[in-house]
Short mmCIF file of C-alpha atoms in Angstrom, two decimals:
data_model
loop_
_atom_site.label_atom_id
_atom_site.label_comp_id
_atom_site.label_asym_id
_atom_site.label_seq_id
_atom_site.Cartn_x
_atom_site.Cartn_y
_atom_site.Cartn_z
CA UNK A 28 139.35 187.83 115.13
CA UNK A 29 143.02 188.01 114.09
CA UNK A 30 143.99 185.29 116.42
CA UNK A 31 141.17 183.06 115.01
CA UNK A 32 142.64 183.74 111.80
CA UNK A 33 145.97 183.07 112.62
CA UNK A 34 145.34 180.02 114.63
CA UNK A 35 143.25 178.42 111.37
CA UNK A 36 146.04 179.67 108.89
CA UNK A 37 148.43 177.49 111.26
CA UNK A 38 146.09 174.74 111.51
CA UNK A 39 145.98 174.85 107.73
CA UNK A 40 149.59 175.28 107.09
CA UNK A 41 150.46 172.15 109.51
CA UNK A 42 147.49 169.92 107.71
CA UNK A 43 149.01 170.86 104.30
CA UNK A 44 152.83 170.38 105.62
CA UNK A 45 151.31 166.97 107.07
CA UNK A 46 149.62 165.99 104.13
CA UNK A 47 152.67 166.75 101.79
CA UNK A 48 155.03 164.96 104.66
CA UNK A 49 152.53 161.69 104.36
CA UNK A 50 152.78 162.05 100.19
CA UNK A 51 156.33 162.31 100.03
CA UNK A 52 156.98 159.41 102.10
CA UNK A 53 153.91 157.24 99.90
CA UNK A 54 156.25 158.49 96.82
CA UNK A 55 159.71 157.27 98.76
CA UNK A 56 157.85 154.07 99.45
CA UNK A 57 156.93 153.72 95.86
CA UNK A 58 160.31 154.41 94.43
CA UNK A 59 161.78 151.76 97.13
CA UNK A 60 159.93 149.21 95.44
CA UNK A 61 160.92 150.49 91.49
CA UNK A 62 164.48 151.19 92.66
CA UNK A 63 165.01 147.74 95.07
CA UNK A 64 165.43 145.60 91.42
CA UNK A 65 167.75 148.37 90.27
CA UNK A 66 169.86 147.77 93.60
CA UNK A 67 171.23 144.49 95.17
CA UNK A 68 167.20 143.90 96.09
CA UNK A 69 164.51 141.70 94.67
CA UNK A 70 160.37 143.05 94.31
CA UNK A 71 158.16 140.42 94.89
CA UNK A 72 154.43 140.72 94.07
CA UNK A 73 152.17 139.70 96.28
CA UNK A 74 148.43 139.49 96.39
CA UNK A 75 147.67 140.22 99.58
CA UNK A 76 148.59 142.39 102.39
CA UNK A 77 150.22 140.33 105.53
CA UNK A 78 147.38 140.13 109.01
CA UNK A 79 150.53 139.95 110.98
CA UNK A 80 153.96 139.36 111.26
CA UNK A 81 154.04 136.25 113.54
CA UNK A 82 153.12 132.95 111.78
CA UNK A 83 152.01 132.22 115.44
CA UNK A 84 148.81 134.06 115.36
CA UNK A 85 147.09 133.58 111.97
CA UNK A 86 146.52 130.46 109.02
CA UNK A 87 146.07 132.99 105.97
CA UNK A 88 148.57 131.44 103.04
CA UNK A 89 148.99 134.93 101.51
CA UNK A 90 150.48 135.89 105.06
CA UNK A 91 152.45 132.99 105.71
CA UNK A 92 154.07 133.08 102.28
CA UNK A 93 155.25 136.77 103.04
CA UNK A 94 156.41 136.82 106.69
CA UNK A 95 157.42 132.90 107.68
CA UNK A 96 160.54 131.45 106.20
CA UNK A 97 161.94 134.73 105.34
CA UNK A 98 162.02 136.47 109.45
CA UNK A 99 161.95 133.30 111.23
CA UNK A 100 162.92 129.77 111.85
CA UNK A 101 161.97 126.62 113.35
CA UNK A 102 163.54 124.06 115.39
CA UNK A 103 163.03 121.78 112.89
CA UNK A 104 162.14 121.48 108.96
CA UNK A 105 160.82 118.66 106.79
CA UNK A 106 162.65 117.93 103.36
CA UNK A 107 160.68 118.55 100.65
CA UNK A 108 161.87 115.83 98.92
CA UNK A 109 162.42 112.84 101.24
CA UNK A 110 160.01 114.50 103.69
CA UNK A 111 162.46 113.64 106.33
CA UNK A 112 163.08 115.92 109.80
CA UNK A 113 165.72 118.25 109.03
CA UNK A 114 167.37 120.05 111.58
CA UNK A 115 167.69 124.18 111.94
CA UNK A 116 167.50 125.73 115.18
CA UNK A 117 167.67 122.47 116.70
CA UNK A 118 170.48 120.59 115.83
CA UNK A 119 169.46 117.29 117.05
CA UNK A 120 166.45 115.31 119.12
CA UNK A 121 165.54 112.76 120.87
CA UNK A 122 162.26 110.68 121.78
CA UNK A 123 161.70 108.64 124.83
CA UNK A 124 160.66 105.66 124.58
CA UNK A 125 156.88 106.50 125.46
CA UNK A 126 156.75 109.11 122.94
CA UNK A 127 156.01 111.31 126.01
CA UNK A 128 159.01 113.36 126.06
CA UNK A 129 160.91 115.22 122.87
CA UNK A 130 164.58 116.31 123.84
CA UNK A 131 165.99 119.27 121.74
CA UNK A 132 169.36 119.86 121.28
CA UNK A 133 169.86 123.79 120.39
CA UNK A 134 172.37 125.43 118.08
CA UNK A 135 174.68 128.04 119.37
CA UNK A 136 175.32 130.86 118.10
CA UNK A 137 172.47 132.09 116.73
CA UNK A 138 172.03 135.76 116.24
CA UNK A 139 168.20 137.71 116.31
CA UNK A 140 167.83 140.38 114.15
CA UNK A 141 169.13 143.49 114.93
CA UNK A 142 166.76 146.60 113.96
CA UNK A 143 166.32 150.66 115.03
CA UNK A 144 163.63 149.23 117.67
CA UNK A 145 165.43 146.83 119.21
CA UNK A 146 169.45 145.30 119.61
CA UNK A 147 169.74 142.08 120.94
CA UNK A 148 172.35 141.70 124.01
CA UNK A 149 172.88 137.73 123.71
CA UNK A 150 171.90 134.94 121.25
CA UNK A 151 169.10 132.28 120.90
CA UNK A 152 168.74 129.98 123.83
CA UNK A 153 166.47 127.71 125.61
CA UNK A 154 164.37 130.77 126.67
CA UNK A 155 163.41 132.16 123.41
CA UNK A 156 162.29 128.34 122.51
CA UNK A 157 160.15 128.44 126.02
CA UNK A 158 158.72 131.43 125.53
CA UNK A 159 157.47 130.75 122.08
CA UNK A 160 155.77 128.14 122.32
CA UNK A 161 154.50 128.44 126.19
CA UNK A 162 152.58 131.59 124.78
CA UNK A 163 150.58 129.25 122.86
CA UNK A 164 149.04 127.09 125.98
CA UNK A 165 150.32 128.77 129.22
CA UNK A 166 147.69 131.61 130.11
CA UNK A 167 150.48 132.46 132.48
CA UNK A 168 152.77 133.37 129.65
CA UNK A 169 152.61 137.40 129.50
CA UNK A 170 151.57 137.31 125.84
CA UNK A 171 149.12 134.74 125.68
CA UNK A 172 146.14 136.84 125.79
CA UNK A 173 147.75 140.56 124.03
CA UNK A 174 145.82 141.97 121.73
CA UNK A 175 143.07 138.86 122.12
CA UNK A 176 145.56 136.31 119.93
CA UNK A 177 144.21 133.40 119.17
CA UNK A 178 146.77 130.50 117.61
CA UNK A 179 144.71 129.22 115.48
CA UNK A 180 147.22 126.50 113.78
CA UNK A 181 147.98 124.63 116.87
CA UNK A 182 144.87 125.15 118.83
CA UNK A 183 143.15 123.16 115.73
CA UNK A 184 145.26 120.52 116.12
CA UNK A 185 145.19 120.47 119.82
CA UNK A 186 148.85 121.24 120.47
CA UNK A 187 148.16 123.67 123.10
CA UNK A 188 146.48 120.78 125.08
CA UNK A 189 149.03 118.51 124.10
CA UNK A 190 151.96 119.88 125.80
CA UNK A 191 152.19 119.35 129.23
CA UNK A 192 155.16 121.93 130.31
CA UNK A 193 158.79 122.60 128.39
CA UNK A 194 161.61 122.18 130.88
CA UNK A 195 164.91 123.85 130.15
CA UNK A 196 167.85 121.18 130.68
CA UNK A 197 170.29 123.76 130.38
CA UNK A 198 170.90 126.77 127.78
CA UNK A 199 170.87 124.80 124.78
CA UNK A 200 169.02 121.85 125.86
CA UNK A 201 165.09 122.19 125.79
CA UNK A 202 162.66 118.90 126.97
CA UNK A 203 159.12 118.60 125.90
CA UNK A 204 156.82 116.64 127.89
CA UNK A 205 153.26 115.99 126.75
CA UNK A 206 150.21 114.47 128.05
CA UNK A 207 150.02 112.09 125.76
CA UNK A 208 152.34 110.66 122.25
CA UNK A 209 151.18 112.30 119.24
CA UNK A 210 152.41 110.71 116.13
CA UNK A 211 152.06 114.23 114.15
CA UNK A 212 154.07 116.03 116.72
CA UNK A 213 157.48 116.65 115.28
CA UNK A 214 155.33 117.28 111.98
CA UNK A 215 153.60 120.06 113.42
CA UNK A 216 156.71 121.49 114.98
CA UNK A 217 158.31 121.64 111.80
CA UNK A 218 155.77 124.00 110.51
CA UNK A 219 155.98 127.52 109.42
CA UNK A 220 154.16 128.34 112.39
CA UNK A 221 156.09 126.83 115.14
CA UNK A 222 158.66 129.75 114.71
CA UNK A 223 161.04 130.87 117.66
CA UNK A 224 160.65 134.48 118.97
CA UNK A 225 162.72 136.49 121.39
CA UNK A 226 162.56 136.40 124.87
CA UNK A 227 164.26 139.54 125.63
CA UNK A 228 162.83 141.52 122.54
CA UNK A 229 159.46 140.85 124.51
CA UNK A 230 160.27 141.94 127.68
CA UNK A 231 161.74 144.69 126.32
CA UNK A 232 158.14 145.33 124.95
CA UNK A 233 156.34 144.76 128.08
CA UNK A 234 158.55 146.87 130.23
CA UNK A 235 157.38 149.79 127.75
CA UNK A 236 153.69 149.02 127.65
CA UNK A 237 154.56 147.56 124.08
CA UNK A 238 153.47 144.22 123.89
CA UNK A 239 150.56 145.29 121.37
CA UNK A 240 153.52 145.98 118.81
CA UNK A 241 154.96 142.25 119.38
CA UNK A 242 153.74 140.90 116.60
CA UNK A 243 153.59 143.84 113.83
CA UNK A 244 157.35 144.54 114.75
CA UNK A 245 158.99 141.33 114.60
CA UNK A 246 162.13 140.43 115.74
CA UNK A 247 163.46 136.65 114.58
CA UNK A 248 166.57 134.72 113.18
CA UNK A 249 165.67 134.54 109.63
CA UNK A 250 167.45 135.53 106.75
CA UNK A 251 165.75 139.51 106.36
CA UNK A 252 164.52 141.41 109.41
CA UNK A 253 161.64 143.49 109.36
CA UNK A 254 161.96 147.17 108.03
CA UNK A 255 159.03 148.73 107.13
CA UNK A 256 154.97 148.26 106.23
CA UNK A 257 153.26 150.30 104.14
CA UNK A 258 149.49 148.75 103.51
CA UNK A 259 147.67 148.18 100.13
CA UNK A 260 151.52 149.17 98.90
CA UNK A 261 154.90 147.56 99.93
CA UNK A 262 156.59 145.27 102.77
CA UNK A 263 160.04 145.91 103.10
CA UNK A 264 162.38 143.35 104.49
CA UNK A 265 166.53 144.47 105.09
CA UNK A 266 169.37 141.64 105.14
CA UNK A 267 169.75 139.66 108.37
CA UNK A 268 173.74 140.44 108.15
CA UNK A 269 174.65 137.91 111.07
CA UNK A 270 172.02 134.73 109.59
CA UNK A 271 173.47 131.62 111.05
CA UNK A 272 172.90 129.67 108.09
CA UNK A 273 174.86 131.97 105.20
CA UNK A 274 175.52 135.55 103.99
CA UNK A 275 173.98 135.77 100.14
CA UNK A 276 170.84 136.66 100.98
CA UNK A 277 169.69 139.99 99.05
CA UNK A 278 170.48 143.58 100.66
CA UNK A 279 166.55 144.34 100.22
CA UNK A 280 163.62 142.21 99.81
CA UNK A 281 160.55 144.31 98.63
CA UNK A 282 157.21 142.94 98.59
CA UNK A 283 154.96 144.72 96.52
CA UNK A 284 151.03 144.42 97.37
CA UNK A 285 149.22 143.88 94.36
CA UNK A 286 145.71 142.02 94.72
CA UNK A 287 144.66 142.06 90.94
CA UNK A 288 146.17 139.13 89.01
CA UNK A 289 146.36 140.89 85.83
CA UNK A 290 148.83 144.07 87.36
CA UNK A 291 150.76 141.84 89.29
CA UNK A 292 151.74 139.89 85.57
CA UNK A 293 152.05 143.04 83.82
CA UNK A 294 154.44 144.33 86.36
CA UNK A 295 156.65 141.05 85.67
CA UNK A 296 156.63 141.65 81.91
CA UNK A 297 157.53 145.44 82.35
CA UNK A 298 160.35 144.49 84.88
CA UNK A 299 158.48 146.40 88.36
CA UNK A 300 159.00 142.50 89.68
CA UNK A 301 161.16 139.95 89.94
CA UNK A 302 158.78 137.39 90.94
CA UNK A 303 154.94 137.10 91.32
CA UNK A 304 153.01 134.54 93.11
CA UNK A 305 150.02 132.32 91.39
CA UNK A 306 149.61 133.61 87.52
CA UNK A 307 146.60 132.32 85.97
CA UNK A 308 147.08 129.44 83.55
CA UNK A 309 145.47 132.09 80.74
CA UNK A 310 148.88 134.02 81.73
CA UNK A 311 151.11 131.12 81.57
CA UNK A 312 151.33 130.99 77.75
CA UNK A 313 152.20 134.68 77.33
CA UNK A 314 154.47 134.41 80.46
CA UNK A 315 156.33 131.26 78.95
CA UNK A 316 157.00 133.22 75.33
CA UNK A 317 159.63 135.47 77.18
CA UNK A 318 162.72 134.83 77.00
CA UNK A 319 163.70 137.08 80.09
CA UNK A 320 160.91 134.96 82.05
CA UNK A 321 160.42 131.77 83.65
CA UNK A 322 157.58 129.66 84.79
CA UNK A 323 158.44 127.38 87.57
CA UNK A 324 155.62 124.48 88.16
CA UNK A 325 155.13 121.94 91.30
CA UNK A 326 153.07 119.78 92.32
CA UNK A 327 151.58 120.90 95.71
CA UNK A 328 149.46 119.47 98.81
CA UNK A 329 146.68 121.53 98.78
CA UNK A 330 142.54 121.31 98.06
CA UNK A 331 140.19 124.05 96.81
CA UNK A 332 136.76 123.51 98.17
CA UNK A 333 132.96 124.97 98.23
CA UNK A 334 132.36 124.92 101.97
CA UNK A 335 128.71 125.12 103.87
CA UNK A 336 127.83 126.46 106.91
CA UNK A 337 126.45 123.78 108.54
CA UNK A 338 125.40 125.51 111.73
CA UNK A 339 122.49 127.65 109.32
CA UNK A 340 119.67 126.44 107.99
CA UNK A 341 118.93 125.51 105.44
CA UNK A 342 122.74 124.20 105.12
CA UNK A 343 122.39 122.15 108.31
CA UNK A 344 120.49 119.73 106.69
CA UNK A 345 122.49 117.03 104.72
CA UNK A 346 119.99 116.73 102.12
CA UNK A 347 120.45 120.09 101.07
CA UNK A 348 123.94 120.03 101.23
CA UNK A 349 124.05 117.01 98.76
CA UNK A 350 121.69 118.51 96.65
CA UNK A 351 123.83 121.09 96.47
CA UNK A 352 126.90 119.33 95.33
CA UNK A 353 124.93 117.61 92.50
CA UNK A 354 123.92 120.50 90.96
CA UNK A 355 127.53 121.41 89.99
CA UNK A 356 129.13 120.64 86.93
CA UNK A 357 132.85 120.03 88.15
CA UNK A 358 134.08 119.14 84.22
CA UNK A 359 132.86 122.80 83.45
CA UNK A 360 135.20 124.12 86.27
CA UNK A 361 137.90 122.62 85.49
CA UNK A 362 137.89 123.60 81.83
CA UNK A 363 136.71 127.37 82.67
CA UNK A 364 138.58 127.68 85.89
CA UNK A 365 141.69 125.48 85.79
CA UNK A 366 142.20 125.23 81.97
CA UNK A 367 143.66 122.04 82.52
CA UNK A 368 146.25 123.00 85.50
CA UNK A 369 144.31 121.20 88.43
CA UNK A 370 143.19 117.65 89.28
CA UNK A 371 139.37 116.83 89.88
CA UNK A 372 139.13 116.13 93.72
CA UNK A 373 138.26 112.43 94.61
CA UNK A 374 138.74 112.97 98.37
CA UNK A 375 139.76 116.25 100.59
CA UNK A 376 143.25 114.07 100.64
CA UNK A 377 145.26 114.62 97.20
CA UNK A 378 146.10 111.55 95.28
CA UNK A 379 150.02 111.87 96.26
CA UNK A 380 148.94 111.20 100.12
CA UNK A 381 149.86 108.48 101.55
CA UNK A 382 146.34 108.17 103.27
CA UNK A 383 144.48 108.62 100.00
CA UNK A 384 141.42 106.93 98.86
CA UNK A 385 139.34 108.18 96.10
CA UNK A 386 135.41 108.58 97.14
CA UNK A 387 132.22 107.82 95.71
CA UNK A 388 132.56 111.81 94.90
CA UNK A 389 129.17 113.22 93.74
CA UNK A 390 128.95 114.10 89.82
CA UNK A 391 126.81 116.67 88.23
CA UNK A 392 122.83 115.58 88.29
CA UNK A 393 120.50 117.93 88.30
CA UNK A 394 117.51 115.75 88.44
CA UNK A 395 118.77 114.32 91.52
CA UNK A 396 119.80 117.64 93.28
CA UNK A 397 115.82 118.72 92.82
CA UNK A 398 115.29 114.93 94.21
CA UNK A 399 117.28 115.83 96.97
CA UNK A 400 115.88 119.20 97.30
CA UNK A 401 111.95 118.24 97.48
CA UNK A 402 112.87 115.48 100.33
CA UNK A 403 114.35 118.15 102.34
CA UNK A 404 111.28 120.29 101.76
CA UNK A 405 112.77 123.06 99.25
CA UNK A 406 111.15 121.86 96.13
CA UNK A 407 110.78 125.78 94.69
CA UNK A 408 114.55 126.29 96.27
CA UNK A 409 115.76 129.09 98.47
CA UNK A 410 117.91 132.06 98.50
CA UNK A 411 121.77 131.86 99.58
CA UNK A 412 125.05 133.75 99.03
CA UNK A 413 128.18 132.19 97.78
CA UNK A 414 131.09 133.94 99.01
CA UNK A 415 134.41 134.03 96.82
CA UNK A 416 138.12 134.33 97.37
CA UNK A 417 139.19 138.21 96.15
CA UNK A 418 142.53 136.67 95.59
CA UNK A 419 144.07 133.81 93.21
CA UNK A 420 145.44 130.82 95.17
CA UNK A 421 147.21 127.36 94.17
CA UNK A 422 143.73 125.50 94.79
CA UNK A 423 141.68 128.33 92.95
CA UNK A 424 143.01 130.51 90.47
CA UNK A 425 139.67 132.34 89.93
CA UNK A 426 137.10 132.23 92.57
CA UNK A 427 135.21 134.59 91.12
CA UNK A 428 134.64 132.86 87.77
CA UNK A 429 134.24 129.54 89.72
CA UNK A 430 131.30 131.03 91.97
CA UNK A 431 129.72 132.51 88.36
CA UNK A 432 129.89 129.20 87.41
CA UNK A 433 128.20 127.73 90.70
CA UNK A 434 125.45 130.32 90.71
CA UNK A 435 124.38 129.49 86.57
CA UNK A 436 124.00 126.11 87.91
CA UNK A 437 122.55 126.42 90.84
CA UNK A 438 119.76 128.58 89.48
CA UNK A 439 118.89 125.65 87.47
CA UNK A 440 117.79 124.31 90.51
CA UNK A 441 115.89 126.79 91.38
CA UNK A 442 118.25 128.62 94.36
CA UNK A 443 118.95 132.10 93.71
CA UNK A 444 122.55 132.71 94.67
CA UNK A 445 124.29 136.24 95.53
CA UNK A 446 127.69 136.40 95.20
CA UNK A 447 129.74 138.21 98.24
CA UNK A 448 132.93 139.24 97.91
CA UNK A 449 135.46 141.31 100.32
CA UNK A 450 138.73 142.72 100.49
CA UNK A 451 141.10 139.67 101.52
CA UNK A 452 142.00 140.01 105.35
CA UNK A 453 138.62 141.12 105.78
CA UNK A 454 136.96 138.32 104.24
CA UNK A 455 138.94 135.94 106.28
CA UNK A 456 137.83 137.60 109.01
CA UNK A 457 134.27 137.31 108.43
CA UNK A 458 134.14 133.86 107.54
CA UNK A 459 136.27 133.22 110.70
CA UNK A 460 132.83 134.59 112.19
CA UNK A 461 130.85 132.17 110.28
CA UNK A 462 128.57 135.00 108.75
CA UNK A 463 128.81 133.15 105.74
CA UNK A 464 126.31 130.57 103.76
CA UNK A 465 128.88 129.06 101.80
CA UNK A 466 132.52 130.12 100.62
CA UNK A 467 134.69 128.94 98.31
CA UNK A 468 138.27 128.52 100.16
CA UNK A 469 140.92 125.93 100.19
CA UNK A 470 143.88 124.85 102.15
CA UNK A 471 147.72 124.47 101.16
CA UNK A 472 149.31 121.58 103.32
CA UNK A 473 152.43 122.75 105.93
CA UNK A 474 153.35 118.94 106.30
CA UNK A 475 153.23 116.05 104.01
CA UNK A 476 150.91 114.71 107.17
CA UNK A 477 147.54 113.78 106.53
CA UNK A 478 146.20 115.22 109.73
CA UNK A 479 147.04 118.62 108.13
CA UNK A 480 143.90 118.49 105.88
CA UNK A 481 141.87 117.27 108.89
CA UNK A 482 142.42 118.62 112.56
CA UNK A 483 142.96 122.34 111.24
CA UNK A 484 139.99 122.43 108.72
CA UNK A 485 137.10 120.27 110.04
CA UNK A 486 138.00 119.64 113.86
CA UNK A 487 135.81 120.48 116.53
CA UNK A 488 138.51 122.70 118.27
CA UNK A 489 138.49 124.34 114.77
CA UNK A 490 134.96 125.37 114.86
CA UNK A 491 135.75 127.19 118.22
CA UNK A 492 138.83 128.85 116.80
CA UNK A 493 136.96 130.17 113.41
CA UNK A 494 139.14 128.38 111.22
CA UNK A 495 136.37 125.67 110.21
CA UNK A 496 134.44 126.91 107.43
CA UNK A 497 132.45 124.46 107.20
CA UNK A 498 131.61 125.33 111.05
CA UNK A 499 131.08 121.87 111.38
CA UNK A 500 131.67 119.71 114.55
CA UNK A 501 131.12 115.93 114.73
CA UNK A 502 132.39 114.01 117.93
CA UNK A 503 132.70 110.91 115.85
CA UNK A 504 135.16 112.44 113.01
CA UNK A 505 137.34 114.12 115.75
CA UNK A 506 137.50 110.26 117.41
CA UNK A 507 138.89 109.08 114.19
CA UNK A 508 141.40 111.90 114.11
CA UNK A 509 142.23 111.06 117.45
CA UNK A 510 142.68 107.20 116.86
CA UNK A 511 144.84 108.15 114.04
CA UNK A 512 146.98 110.01 115.82
CA UNK A 513 147.43 108.11 119.11
CA UNK A 514 149.48 105.28 116.73
CA UNK A 515 152.39 105.31 115.07
CA UNK A 516 151.65 102.14 112.90
CA UNK A 517 151.03 103.80 109.24
CA UNK A 518 148.68 101.41 108.55
CA UNK A 519 146.28 102.24 111.43
CA UNK A 520 146.76 105.19 110.49
CA UNK A 521 145.67 104.93 107.30
CA UNK A 522 142.90 103.06 108.12
CA UNK A 523 141.50 106.00 110.40
CA UNK A 524 142.10 108.39 108.12
CA UNK A 525 140.12 106.04 104.90
CA UNK A 526 136.97 106.53 107.36
CA UNK A 527 137.28 109.89 108.10
CA UNK A 528 137.40 110.43 104.40
CA UNK A 529 134.46 108.63 103.58
CA UNK A 530 132.59 110.32 106.57
CA UNK A 531 133.14 113.56 104.92
CA UNK A 532 131.47 112.79 101.70
CA UNK A 533 128.33 110.91 103.50
CA UNK A 534 127.86 113.80 105.47
CA UNK A 535 128.98 116.92 102.83
CA UNK A 536 130.49 119.86 105.13
CA UNK A 537 132.08 120.50 102.14
CA UNK A 538 132.76 119.51 98.40
CA UNK A 539 136.23 119.05 97.35
CA UNK A 540 136.34 120.31 93.89
CA UNK A 541 140.11 120.28 92.60
CA UNK A 542 143.77 119.96 93.51
CA UNK A 543 145.92 122.80 91.97
CA UNK A 544 149.26 122.92 90.85
CA UNK A 545 151.37 125.83 91.77
CA UNK A 546 153.02 128.06 89.41
CA UNK A 547 155.50 131.23 89.84
CA UNK A 548 156.97 133.66 87.23
CA UNK A 549 160.16 134.94 87.93
CA UNK A 550 163.00 136.97 86.33
CA UNK A 551 165.52 134.47 84.40
CA UNK A 552 168.39 135.96 86.73
CA UNK A 553 166.54 135.37 89.31
CA UNK A 554 167.71 131.75 91.23
CA UNK A 555 167.26 129.76 94.46
CA UNK A 556 163.43 130.55 94.54
CA UNK A 557 162.26 127.26 94.69
CA UNK A 558 158.67 125.89 94.43
CA UNK A 559 158.00 123.45 97.50
CA UNK A 560 155.49 120.67 97.56
CA UNK A 561 154.22 121.85 101.31
CA UNK A 562 154.73 125.15 103.23
CA UNK A 563 154.91 129.10 102.78
CA UNK A 564 157.31 130.20 99.85
CA UNK A 565 160.79 130.44 100.93
CA UNK A 566 163.10 133.22 99.60
CA UNK A 567 165.99 132.27 102.00
CA UNK A 568 168.24 131.32 99.06
CA UNK A 569 167.50 133.36 96.54
CA UNK A 570 169.74 135.75 94.46
CA UNK A 571 170.01 137.86 92.05
CA UNK A 572 172.38 138.38 88.60
CA UNK A 573 173.04 134.32 88.06
CA UNK A 574 171.93 132.29 85.22
#
């Protein structure tokens, strides 16, 4: 009996010590957030946890904002002003006359991160490029199937079916050989998803039977390196001391995970955060009135939309989809949700796109909506769910408010709507499984190429990868996208994209609602955190203490 009591007491002591240790660790992490801005560090208030630390395996914007430009580099990038391609890890490139071969010359002397879990023995070379891209399409790559990984962006744009092989010409030259020429390939290679990983690190993890850690304990070549992640609390990066571009990155970059928009702004006002994302229109006035806070504003290539699960009755009926579209007072949404800081959508493409063409958009007309419902066989309406994002994004600053407005409008035509919300990463996962009836979502472009608004969102391939929230597959639509990609002639590409835009309005798998304006609040002593018209947030050049 005494032994049992002793063992029980030992168990209680062990449990208490473990609990105290966890509590102490959590307190230490919170203190790190609070102290980061007091040292040579910056605290960024982010709206959601990252779903991964490898951009190849996700298209979630909140995750890309945290990880892509901070931890990694791509072969090339796109100038945000001129839209021209710029050298990054590749110093130059050449495209063959038939467009089926692209040769990249690689930068020498680029160091991978050195952390407490990996120390590189060599610099970046052709083997790393081949490993990084072959993982996407080569089933024999040892990491292709790790953790049932999918590569949603690359699969949705068909890149995994486009690359025939990648040839190592020498240690610093690689050649991509394609099955066919494609006009948007360079743009896709320049996205935040097309990062270069360390083959040496991958081999090390595999040798220890730790492949499952590869994507969540990352190694890249970017300005910061991974240190720690505490879910619902913080992500901490440290300076990459041997970053190839420059040496002025801050010593510590902390992402304070704060899902509530109002709380993020409060932390800005109390200087717990140096930068915060997506302040709402109602908060801009209070922020702008502060001399110690700067509000940045930029036009961004994005679209917010209401998508219908077209494989679920009654949403598989185009008449029902049109009824829903005509039941919504879009002007009310623009006033109550965007407060004048958005542009009503006239197409899925924003007006700044070279392929944009204004469409005959549905207008608020309850009588027409009821007529469509009666024609579809639902004169008394029906019940449905409307899923609303739990986070604020450029294309939808307040999805809950928008959902409530839509719910009210639908009630007028006899449709009873239940609003559904989940934690952000759970929300995205369940949308990917097409559990919804309809959903308020959006897309922020990764490149200026118009295809970026079509293939990743609405292609048949995107449906198969769970990244098509409308669950809509139309071979005629896919053919238009293929024809647009098969030519480099701008006038022909525009012709096909015009037809694609018209088809979307006719079939209505989703209703484009608005194009948002990107806002960011930062301390007046924070420099180099410029907003970009496309792609994720970059803090590669951020500095503190300069005004």
